[in-house]
Each structure stands twice: as structure tokens, then as C-alpha cells.
Coordinates of C-alpha atoms in Angstrom, one line a residue:
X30 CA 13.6 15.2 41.9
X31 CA 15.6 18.0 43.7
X32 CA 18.6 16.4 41.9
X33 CA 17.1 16.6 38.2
X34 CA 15.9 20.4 38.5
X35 CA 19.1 22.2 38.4
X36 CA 20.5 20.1 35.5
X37 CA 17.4 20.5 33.3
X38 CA 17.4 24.2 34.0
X39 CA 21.4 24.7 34.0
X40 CA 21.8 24.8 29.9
X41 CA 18.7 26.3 28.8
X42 CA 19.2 29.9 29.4
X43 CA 23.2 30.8 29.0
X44 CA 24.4 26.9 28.2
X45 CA 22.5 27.0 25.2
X46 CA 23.6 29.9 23.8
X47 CA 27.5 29.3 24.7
X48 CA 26.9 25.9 22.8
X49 CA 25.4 27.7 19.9
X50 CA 28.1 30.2 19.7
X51 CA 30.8 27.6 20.5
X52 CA 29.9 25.5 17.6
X53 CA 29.1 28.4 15.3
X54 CA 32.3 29.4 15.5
X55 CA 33.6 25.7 15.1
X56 CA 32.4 25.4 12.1
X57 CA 32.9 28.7 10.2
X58 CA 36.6 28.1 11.2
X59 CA 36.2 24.6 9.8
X60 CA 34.2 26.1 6.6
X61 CA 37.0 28.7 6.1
X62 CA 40.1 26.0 6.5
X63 CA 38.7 22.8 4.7
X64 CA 39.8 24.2 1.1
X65 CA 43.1 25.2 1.5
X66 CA 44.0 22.2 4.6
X67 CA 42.8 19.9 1.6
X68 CA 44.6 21.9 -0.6
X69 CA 47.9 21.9 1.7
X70 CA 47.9 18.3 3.1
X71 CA 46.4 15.9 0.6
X72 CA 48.7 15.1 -2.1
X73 CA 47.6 14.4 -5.6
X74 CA 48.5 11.2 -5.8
X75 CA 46.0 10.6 -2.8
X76 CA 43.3 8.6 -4.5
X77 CA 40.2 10.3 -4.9
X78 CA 37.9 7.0 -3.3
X79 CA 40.3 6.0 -0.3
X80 CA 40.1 10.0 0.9
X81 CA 36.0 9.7 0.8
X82 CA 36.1 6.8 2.0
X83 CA 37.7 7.5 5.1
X84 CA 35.7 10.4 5.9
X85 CA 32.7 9.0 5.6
X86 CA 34.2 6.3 8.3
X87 CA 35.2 9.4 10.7
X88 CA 31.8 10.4 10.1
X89 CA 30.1 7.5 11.6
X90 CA 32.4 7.4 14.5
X91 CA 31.7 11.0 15.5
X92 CA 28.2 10.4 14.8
X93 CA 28.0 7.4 17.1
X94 CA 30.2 8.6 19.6
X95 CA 27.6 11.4 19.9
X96 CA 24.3 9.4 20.0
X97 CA 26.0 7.4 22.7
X98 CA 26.6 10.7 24.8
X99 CA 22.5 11.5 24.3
X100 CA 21.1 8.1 25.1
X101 CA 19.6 7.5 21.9
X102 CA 22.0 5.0 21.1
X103 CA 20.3 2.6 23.3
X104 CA 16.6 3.4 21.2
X105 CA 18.3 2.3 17.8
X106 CA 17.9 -1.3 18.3
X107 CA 14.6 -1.3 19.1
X108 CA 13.3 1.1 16.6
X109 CA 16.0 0.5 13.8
X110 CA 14.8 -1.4 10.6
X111 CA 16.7 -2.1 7.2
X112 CA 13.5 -0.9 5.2
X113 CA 13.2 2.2 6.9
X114 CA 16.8 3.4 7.1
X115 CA 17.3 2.5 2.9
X116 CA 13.9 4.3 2.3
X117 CA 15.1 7.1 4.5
X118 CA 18.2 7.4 3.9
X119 CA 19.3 5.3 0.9
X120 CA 19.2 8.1 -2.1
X121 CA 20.3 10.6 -0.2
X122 CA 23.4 8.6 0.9
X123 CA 24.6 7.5 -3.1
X124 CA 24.0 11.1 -4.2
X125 CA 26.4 12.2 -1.8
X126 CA 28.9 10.0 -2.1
X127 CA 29.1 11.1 -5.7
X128 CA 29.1 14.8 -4.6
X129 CA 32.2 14.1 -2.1
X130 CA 34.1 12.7 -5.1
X131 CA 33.4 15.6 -7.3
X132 CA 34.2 18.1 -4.8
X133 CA 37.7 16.2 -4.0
X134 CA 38.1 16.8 -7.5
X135 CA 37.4 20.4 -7.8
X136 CA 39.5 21.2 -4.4
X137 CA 42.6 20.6 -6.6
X138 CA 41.7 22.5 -9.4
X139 CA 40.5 25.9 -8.0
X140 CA 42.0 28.4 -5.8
X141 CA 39.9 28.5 -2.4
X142 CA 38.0 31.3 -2.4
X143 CA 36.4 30.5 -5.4
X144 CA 35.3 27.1 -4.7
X145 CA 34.1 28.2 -1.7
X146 CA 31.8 30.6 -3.4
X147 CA 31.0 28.5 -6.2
X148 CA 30.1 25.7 -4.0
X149 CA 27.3 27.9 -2.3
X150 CA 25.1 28.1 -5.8
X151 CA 23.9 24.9 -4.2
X152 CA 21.2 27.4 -2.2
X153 CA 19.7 27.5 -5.6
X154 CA 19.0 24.1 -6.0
X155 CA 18.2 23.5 -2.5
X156 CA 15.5 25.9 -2.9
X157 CA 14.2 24.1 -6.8
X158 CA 14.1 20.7 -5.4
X159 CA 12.9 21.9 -2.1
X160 CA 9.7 23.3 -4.2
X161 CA 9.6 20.4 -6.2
X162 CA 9.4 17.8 -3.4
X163 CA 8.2 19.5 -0.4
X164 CA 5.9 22.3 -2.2
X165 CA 8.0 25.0 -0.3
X166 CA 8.3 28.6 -1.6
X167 CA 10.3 31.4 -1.9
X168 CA 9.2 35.0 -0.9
X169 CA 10.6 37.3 -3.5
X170 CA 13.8 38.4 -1.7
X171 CA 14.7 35.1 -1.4
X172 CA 14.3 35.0 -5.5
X173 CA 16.2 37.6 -5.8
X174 CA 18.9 36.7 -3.6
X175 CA 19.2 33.6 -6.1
X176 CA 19.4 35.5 -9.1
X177 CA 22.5 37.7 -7.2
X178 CA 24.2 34.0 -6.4
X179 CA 23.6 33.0 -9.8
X180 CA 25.5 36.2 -11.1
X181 CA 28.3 35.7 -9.0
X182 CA 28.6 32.0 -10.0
X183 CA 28.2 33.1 -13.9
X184 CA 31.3 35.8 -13.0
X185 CA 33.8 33.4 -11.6
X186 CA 33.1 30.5 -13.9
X187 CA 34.3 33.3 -16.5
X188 CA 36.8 34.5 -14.3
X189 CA 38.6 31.4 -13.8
X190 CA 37.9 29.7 -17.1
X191 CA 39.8 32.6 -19.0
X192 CA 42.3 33.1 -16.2
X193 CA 46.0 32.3 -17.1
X194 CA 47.2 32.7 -13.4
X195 CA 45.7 30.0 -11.9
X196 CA 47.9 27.6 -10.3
X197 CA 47.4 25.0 -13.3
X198 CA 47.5 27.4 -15.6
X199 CA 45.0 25.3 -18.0
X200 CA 41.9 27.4 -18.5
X201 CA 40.3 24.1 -20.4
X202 CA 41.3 22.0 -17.0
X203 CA 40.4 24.6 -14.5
X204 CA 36.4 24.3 -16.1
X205 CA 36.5 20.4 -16.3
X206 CA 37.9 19.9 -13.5
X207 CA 37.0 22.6 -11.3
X208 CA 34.4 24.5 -12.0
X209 CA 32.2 21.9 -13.6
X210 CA 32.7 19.2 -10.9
X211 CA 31.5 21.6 -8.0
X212 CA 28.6 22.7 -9.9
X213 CA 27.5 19.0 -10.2
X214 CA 28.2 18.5 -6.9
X215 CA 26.2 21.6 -6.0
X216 CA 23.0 20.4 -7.9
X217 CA 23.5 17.2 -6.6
X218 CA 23.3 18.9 -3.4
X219 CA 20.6 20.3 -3.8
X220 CA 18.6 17.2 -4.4
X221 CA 20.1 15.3 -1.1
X222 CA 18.9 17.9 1.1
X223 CA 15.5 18.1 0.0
X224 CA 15.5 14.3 0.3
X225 CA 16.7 14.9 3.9
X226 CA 14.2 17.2 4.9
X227 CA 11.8 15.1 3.4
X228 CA 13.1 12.0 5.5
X229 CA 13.4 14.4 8.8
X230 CA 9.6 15.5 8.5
X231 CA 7.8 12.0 7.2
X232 CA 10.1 9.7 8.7
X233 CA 11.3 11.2 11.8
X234 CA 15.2 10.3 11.3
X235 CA 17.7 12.4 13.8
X236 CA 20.7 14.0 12.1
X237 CA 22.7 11.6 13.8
X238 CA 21.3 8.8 12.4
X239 CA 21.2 9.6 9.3
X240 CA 24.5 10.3 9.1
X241 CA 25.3 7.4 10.6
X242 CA 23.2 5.8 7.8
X243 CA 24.0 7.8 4.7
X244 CA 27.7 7.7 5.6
X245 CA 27.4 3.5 5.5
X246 CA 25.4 3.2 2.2
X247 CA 27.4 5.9 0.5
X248 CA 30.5 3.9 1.7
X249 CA 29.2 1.0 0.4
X250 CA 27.8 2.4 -3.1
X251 CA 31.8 3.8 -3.1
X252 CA 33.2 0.2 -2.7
X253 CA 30.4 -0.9 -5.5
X254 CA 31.8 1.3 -8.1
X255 CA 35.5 0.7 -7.3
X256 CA 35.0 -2.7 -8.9
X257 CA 34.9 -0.8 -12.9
X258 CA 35.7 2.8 -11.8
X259 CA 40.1 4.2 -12.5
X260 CA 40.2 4.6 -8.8
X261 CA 39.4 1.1 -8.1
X262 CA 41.9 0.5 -10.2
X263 CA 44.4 2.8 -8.9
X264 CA 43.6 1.3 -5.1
X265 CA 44.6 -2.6 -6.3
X266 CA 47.9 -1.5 -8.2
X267 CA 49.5 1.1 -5.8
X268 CA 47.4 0.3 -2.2
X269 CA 44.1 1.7 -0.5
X270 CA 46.5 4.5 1.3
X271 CA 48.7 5.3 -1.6
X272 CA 50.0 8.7 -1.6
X273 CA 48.7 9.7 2.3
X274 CA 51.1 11.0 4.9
X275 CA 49.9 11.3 8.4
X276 CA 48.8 14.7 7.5
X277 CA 46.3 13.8 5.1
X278 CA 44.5 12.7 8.2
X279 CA 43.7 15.7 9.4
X280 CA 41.9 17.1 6.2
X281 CA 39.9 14.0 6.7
X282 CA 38.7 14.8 10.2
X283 CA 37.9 18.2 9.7
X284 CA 35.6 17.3 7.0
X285 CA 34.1 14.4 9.5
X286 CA 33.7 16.8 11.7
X287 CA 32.1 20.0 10.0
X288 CA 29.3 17.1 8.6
X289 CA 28.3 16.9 12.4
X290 CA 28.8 20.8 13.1
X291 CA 26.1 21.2 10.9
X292 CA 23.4 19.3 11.8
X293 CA 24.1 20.8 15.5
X294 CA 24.3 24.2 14.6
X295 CA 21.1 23.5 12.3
X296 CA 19.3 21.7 14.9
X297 CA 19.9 24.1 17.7
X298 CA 19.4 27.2 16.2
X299 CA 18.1 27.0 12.7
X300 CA 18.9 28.1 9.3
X301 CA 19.8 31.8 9.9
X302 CA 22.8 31.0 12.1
X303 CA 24.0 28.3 9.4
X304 CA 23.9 31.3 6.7
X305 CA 25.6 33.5 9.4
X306 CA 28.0 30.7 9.5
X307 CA 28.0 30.2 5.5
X308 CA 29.0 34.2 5.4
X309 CA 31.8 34.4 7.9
X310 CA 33.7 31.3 6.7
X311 CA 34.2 32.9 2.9
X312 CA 35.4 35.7 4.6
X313 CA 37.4 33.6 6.6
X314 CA 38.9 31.6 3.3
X315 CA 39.6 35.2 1.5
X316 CA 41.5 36.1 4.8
X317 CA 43.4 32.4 5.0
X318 CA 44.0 32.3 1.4
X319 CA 46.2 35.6 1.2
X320 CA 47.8 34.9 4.6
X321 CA 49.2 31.1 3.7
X322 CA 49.2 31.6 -0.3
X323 CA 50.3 35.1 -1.0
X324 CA 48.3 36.1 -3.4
X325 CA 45.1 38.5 -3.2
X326 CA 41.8 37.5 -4.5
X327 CA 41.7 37.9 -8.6
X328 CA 39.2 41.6 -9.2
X329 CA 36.3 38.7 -10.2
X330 CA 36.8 37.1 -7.3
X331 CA 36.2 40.8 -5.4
X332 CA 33.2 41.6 -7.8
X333 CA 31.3 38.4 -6.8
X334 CA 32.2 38.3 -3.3
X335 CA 30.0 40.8 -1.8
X336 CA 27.4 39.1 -4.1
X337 CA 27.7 36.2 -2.7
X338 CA 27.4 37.6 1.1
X339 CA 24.6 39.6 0.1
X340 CA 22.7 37.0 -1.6
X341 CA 22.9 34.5 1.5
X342 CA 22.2 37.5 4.0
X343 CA 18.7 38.1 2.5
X344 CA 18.1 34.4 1.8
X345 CA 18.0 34.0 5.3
X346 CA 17.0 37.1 6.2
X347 CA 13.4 37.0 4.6
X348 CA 11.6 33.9 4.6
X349 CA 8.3 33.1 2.9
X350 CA 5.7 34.1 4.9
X351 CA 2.3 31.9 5.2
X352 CA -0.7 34.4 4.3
X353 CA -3.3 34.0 6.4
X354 CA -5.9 32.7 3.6
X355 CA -3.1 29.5 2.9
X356 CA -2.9 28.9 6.5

């Protein structure tokens, strides 16, 4: 007993906190990086499918490698069942699968500041499907924070869809192919973490294993489309790794890892360090992007910016509160 007292009491106090920072940090470096290391070492030729693909595998290893290091490895086969994991965790796992391909898609097509702040409009329909399957509100700073992010998307989508110095240089391609495809992915989104929360609070999944179990069925919805889909295609003419180099690798890790970053940083100290997080890595990606691409944010870009850090600040900094009569 004398043996088990210090190492229960060791990380609660200063441990904790270390490990909250540490991965904090972890993962607004890894928010801030992922567009423009996707950017930088995946190659357009890289097929779409083979990149998800692989992630989603570096997903499960991480995951299991880390419910291993807990001990509740060892509890999965006696309370695992096929019913409850699909039920669980089935949906969730095909609608983000999809969403994975279309941000792939829209990482080519925008610069990286602007992906990274269209890609957080998905707060808005977090919150409507959150509403619509869980029944939870909104106090009215949180409304109006989502009306400020919905302003800043409406001012980049026009931003970028009339700009003529974008990297493509196609106004018509920058909207189909960037701007549309992360605002699927955002509503899409959206939907898959209500479903989540839904699954952590009735079924009582651990973030682990559901990624563990959305990674697989969203792998395997992936391989079920390749059969009709041009990637599919693409991956029996030219190969499953056509177009990688050994960098492309490390885009795919990064995003493995910053799945797991979040469910920590979620799970150890809640939503407002995630929007802390959410904050400090687009300031991180407007820093990066001027550093390794030279050129400053477009004036859109600087209008909606502070919009967008505003609008997540008081999102998380005023909850609904539970009156006393509804309690």
C-alpha cells in the first residue's frame, strides 16, 4: 500500500498539468503545421484514398499502442461486441472517412491560412446537430459567436473565389475544389461529433476505442468505394503508393497523431483548452505560412482572422448555463 500512494498522488497535482500543457502545445504545433507539411510533402499525384488510408492505419496503431500503456487493452476482449462497436461507432466512422477525403482535396487547392479558418465553421454545425440530437443549447454569446464565424467564412469564400493570386490561379477551381470541399467536410463534421458525443454519453465508448473503431470501419467503407470510385481506379493502374516519397510519411503521422492529441487534450481538460488550442494554431499557420511561403496573408484573410479568434474565444468562453427551474 505504501508503494501505490506516491504514484497515485505523484501526477495529480503538477503531472497533470505538465501533461495538459505538454500536449496542448503538441497539438496547436501539429494544428498550425498540418496544412502547409501536406501542402509541402504530399505530391499531387499522391492518390487521394491510399493517403487516408494510411492514416487512418497510423491511427489505430497509436490508438492501440496507447490503450496498451493504460491497461484497458486487456478489458476489450471481454467487453468488446461487433453490435455495439457498429452501433457506436459505425456512422460516425463512414462520415469521416468521407470528410478526410474532402479535406485532402481542399489542402491542395487553398492557401493555409485560409483552410484553416474555413475549416473551423464546423463549430457551427457541431453546435446544430449537437441541438438536434443531444437537445443541447446555446447561450446567446455562443450565438453570436457563430454568426461572427459565419461572417468570416462568407469573407474568405469571396475572398478566394475572386482572387487571381492564388497559387492555381483558377477562381472556378479554387471554390470547387477548395472551398466547397472543406465546407462539406465541415458539415459533415459536424454531424460525426454529435454522433460521438452521443456514443461517449449512452454507450460509454473511450476515445481510444473509438478511434480504434471508426478508423477500421472508415478504412473499410474506403476500400468499399474504391471498387467504382477514379481513385480505385488510379490505385490498380499506377500502384497503392503511387506518387509517395518517404516524406509523404510524415504528413501522414502528424495527422495520426493530432486525431489522438485531441481526444487527450479533450479528455483531460475539456473544451476551453481545445478552443485555446483551436486559436493559437491559426496564429501559428499565419506565422508558418509567411515564414516558409513568402507571402503575407491576402487583406480578407486579415479582416476575418480576428473574427475567427474572437468568435472561438467567446464560444468557449460562455457556455449555456442550466437555470435553476430546468435543472
Amino acid at each position: 500500500m505504501a508503494a501505490k500512494k506516491p504514484k497515485a498522488s505523484t501526477p495529480n497535482p503538477g503531472n497533470m498539468s505538465l501533461r495538459v500543457w505538454f500536449y496542448s502545445i503538441l497539438l496547436t504545433l501539429q494544428y498550425g503545421f498540418q496544412p502547409i507539411i501536406s501542402k509541402r510533402f504530399t505530391r499531387r499525384e499522391v492518390i487521394v484514398t491510399s493517403s487516408v488510408l494510411t492514416c487512418e492505419v497510423a491511427k489505430v496503431v497509436c490508438a492501440l499502442i496507447l490503450m496498451a500503456k493504460d491497461g484497458s487493452l486487456k478489458k476489450l476482449a471481454k467487453e468488446w461486441t461487433l453490435v455495439g462497436s457498429l452501433t457506436a461507432s459505425g456512422l460516425p466512422a463512414a462520415i469521416y472517412a468521407l470528410q478526410n477525403s474532402l479535406l485532402q482535396i481542399s489542402y491542395r487547392n487553398l492557401d493555409s491560412l485560409t483552410f484553416s479558418m474555413l475549416n473551423q465553421t464546423k463549430i457551427i454545425f457541431t453546435a446544430i446537430f449537437t441541438y438536434i440530437i443531444l437537445r443541447q443549447r446555446q447561450s446567446i454569446q455562443q450565438i453570436g459567436a457563430l454568426f461572427l464565424l459565419i461572417m468570416a467564412a462568407v469573407l474568405l469564400s469571396i475572398g478566394e473565389g475572386s482572387s487571381k493570386g492564388s497559387s492555381s490561379g483558377d477562381p472556378e477551381k479554387i471554390l470547387f475544389y477548395g472551398i466547397a470541399p472543406v465546407l462539406v467536410a465541415s458539415v459533415l463534421s459536424g454531424l460525426a461529433s454529435a454522433l460521438c458525443q452521443w456514443a461517449s454519453q449512452v454507450k460509454k465508448h473511450s476515445s481510444y476505442l473509438m478511434t480504434v473503431e471508426m478508423s477500421i470501419v472508415g478504412s473499410l467503407c474506403l476500400l468499399a468505394s474504391t471498387s467504382k470510385s477514379p481513385d480505385g481506379e488510379a490505385i490498380r493502374r499506377y500502384g497503392f503508393f503511387y506518387g509517395w516519397t518517404p516524406l509523404t510519411l510524415i504528413p501522414v503521422v502528424t495527422n495520426a497523431l493530432g486525431g489522438i492529441l485531441v481526444g487527450l487534450v479533450t479528455s483531460l481538460a475539456g473544451g476551453v483548452r481545445k478552443g485555446f488550442v483551436i486559436v493559437s494554431a491559426l496564429l501559428v499557420t499565419a506565422m508558418l505560412q509567411f515564414l516558409f511561403e513568402g507571402t503575407p496573408p491576402s487583406l480578407y484573410c486579415l479582416v476575418a482572422l480576428p473574427l475567427v479568434i474572437s468568435s472561438i474565444s467567446i464560444y468557449q468562453k460562455y457556455p449555456y448555463q442550466v437555470k435553476k427551474k430546468e435543472a
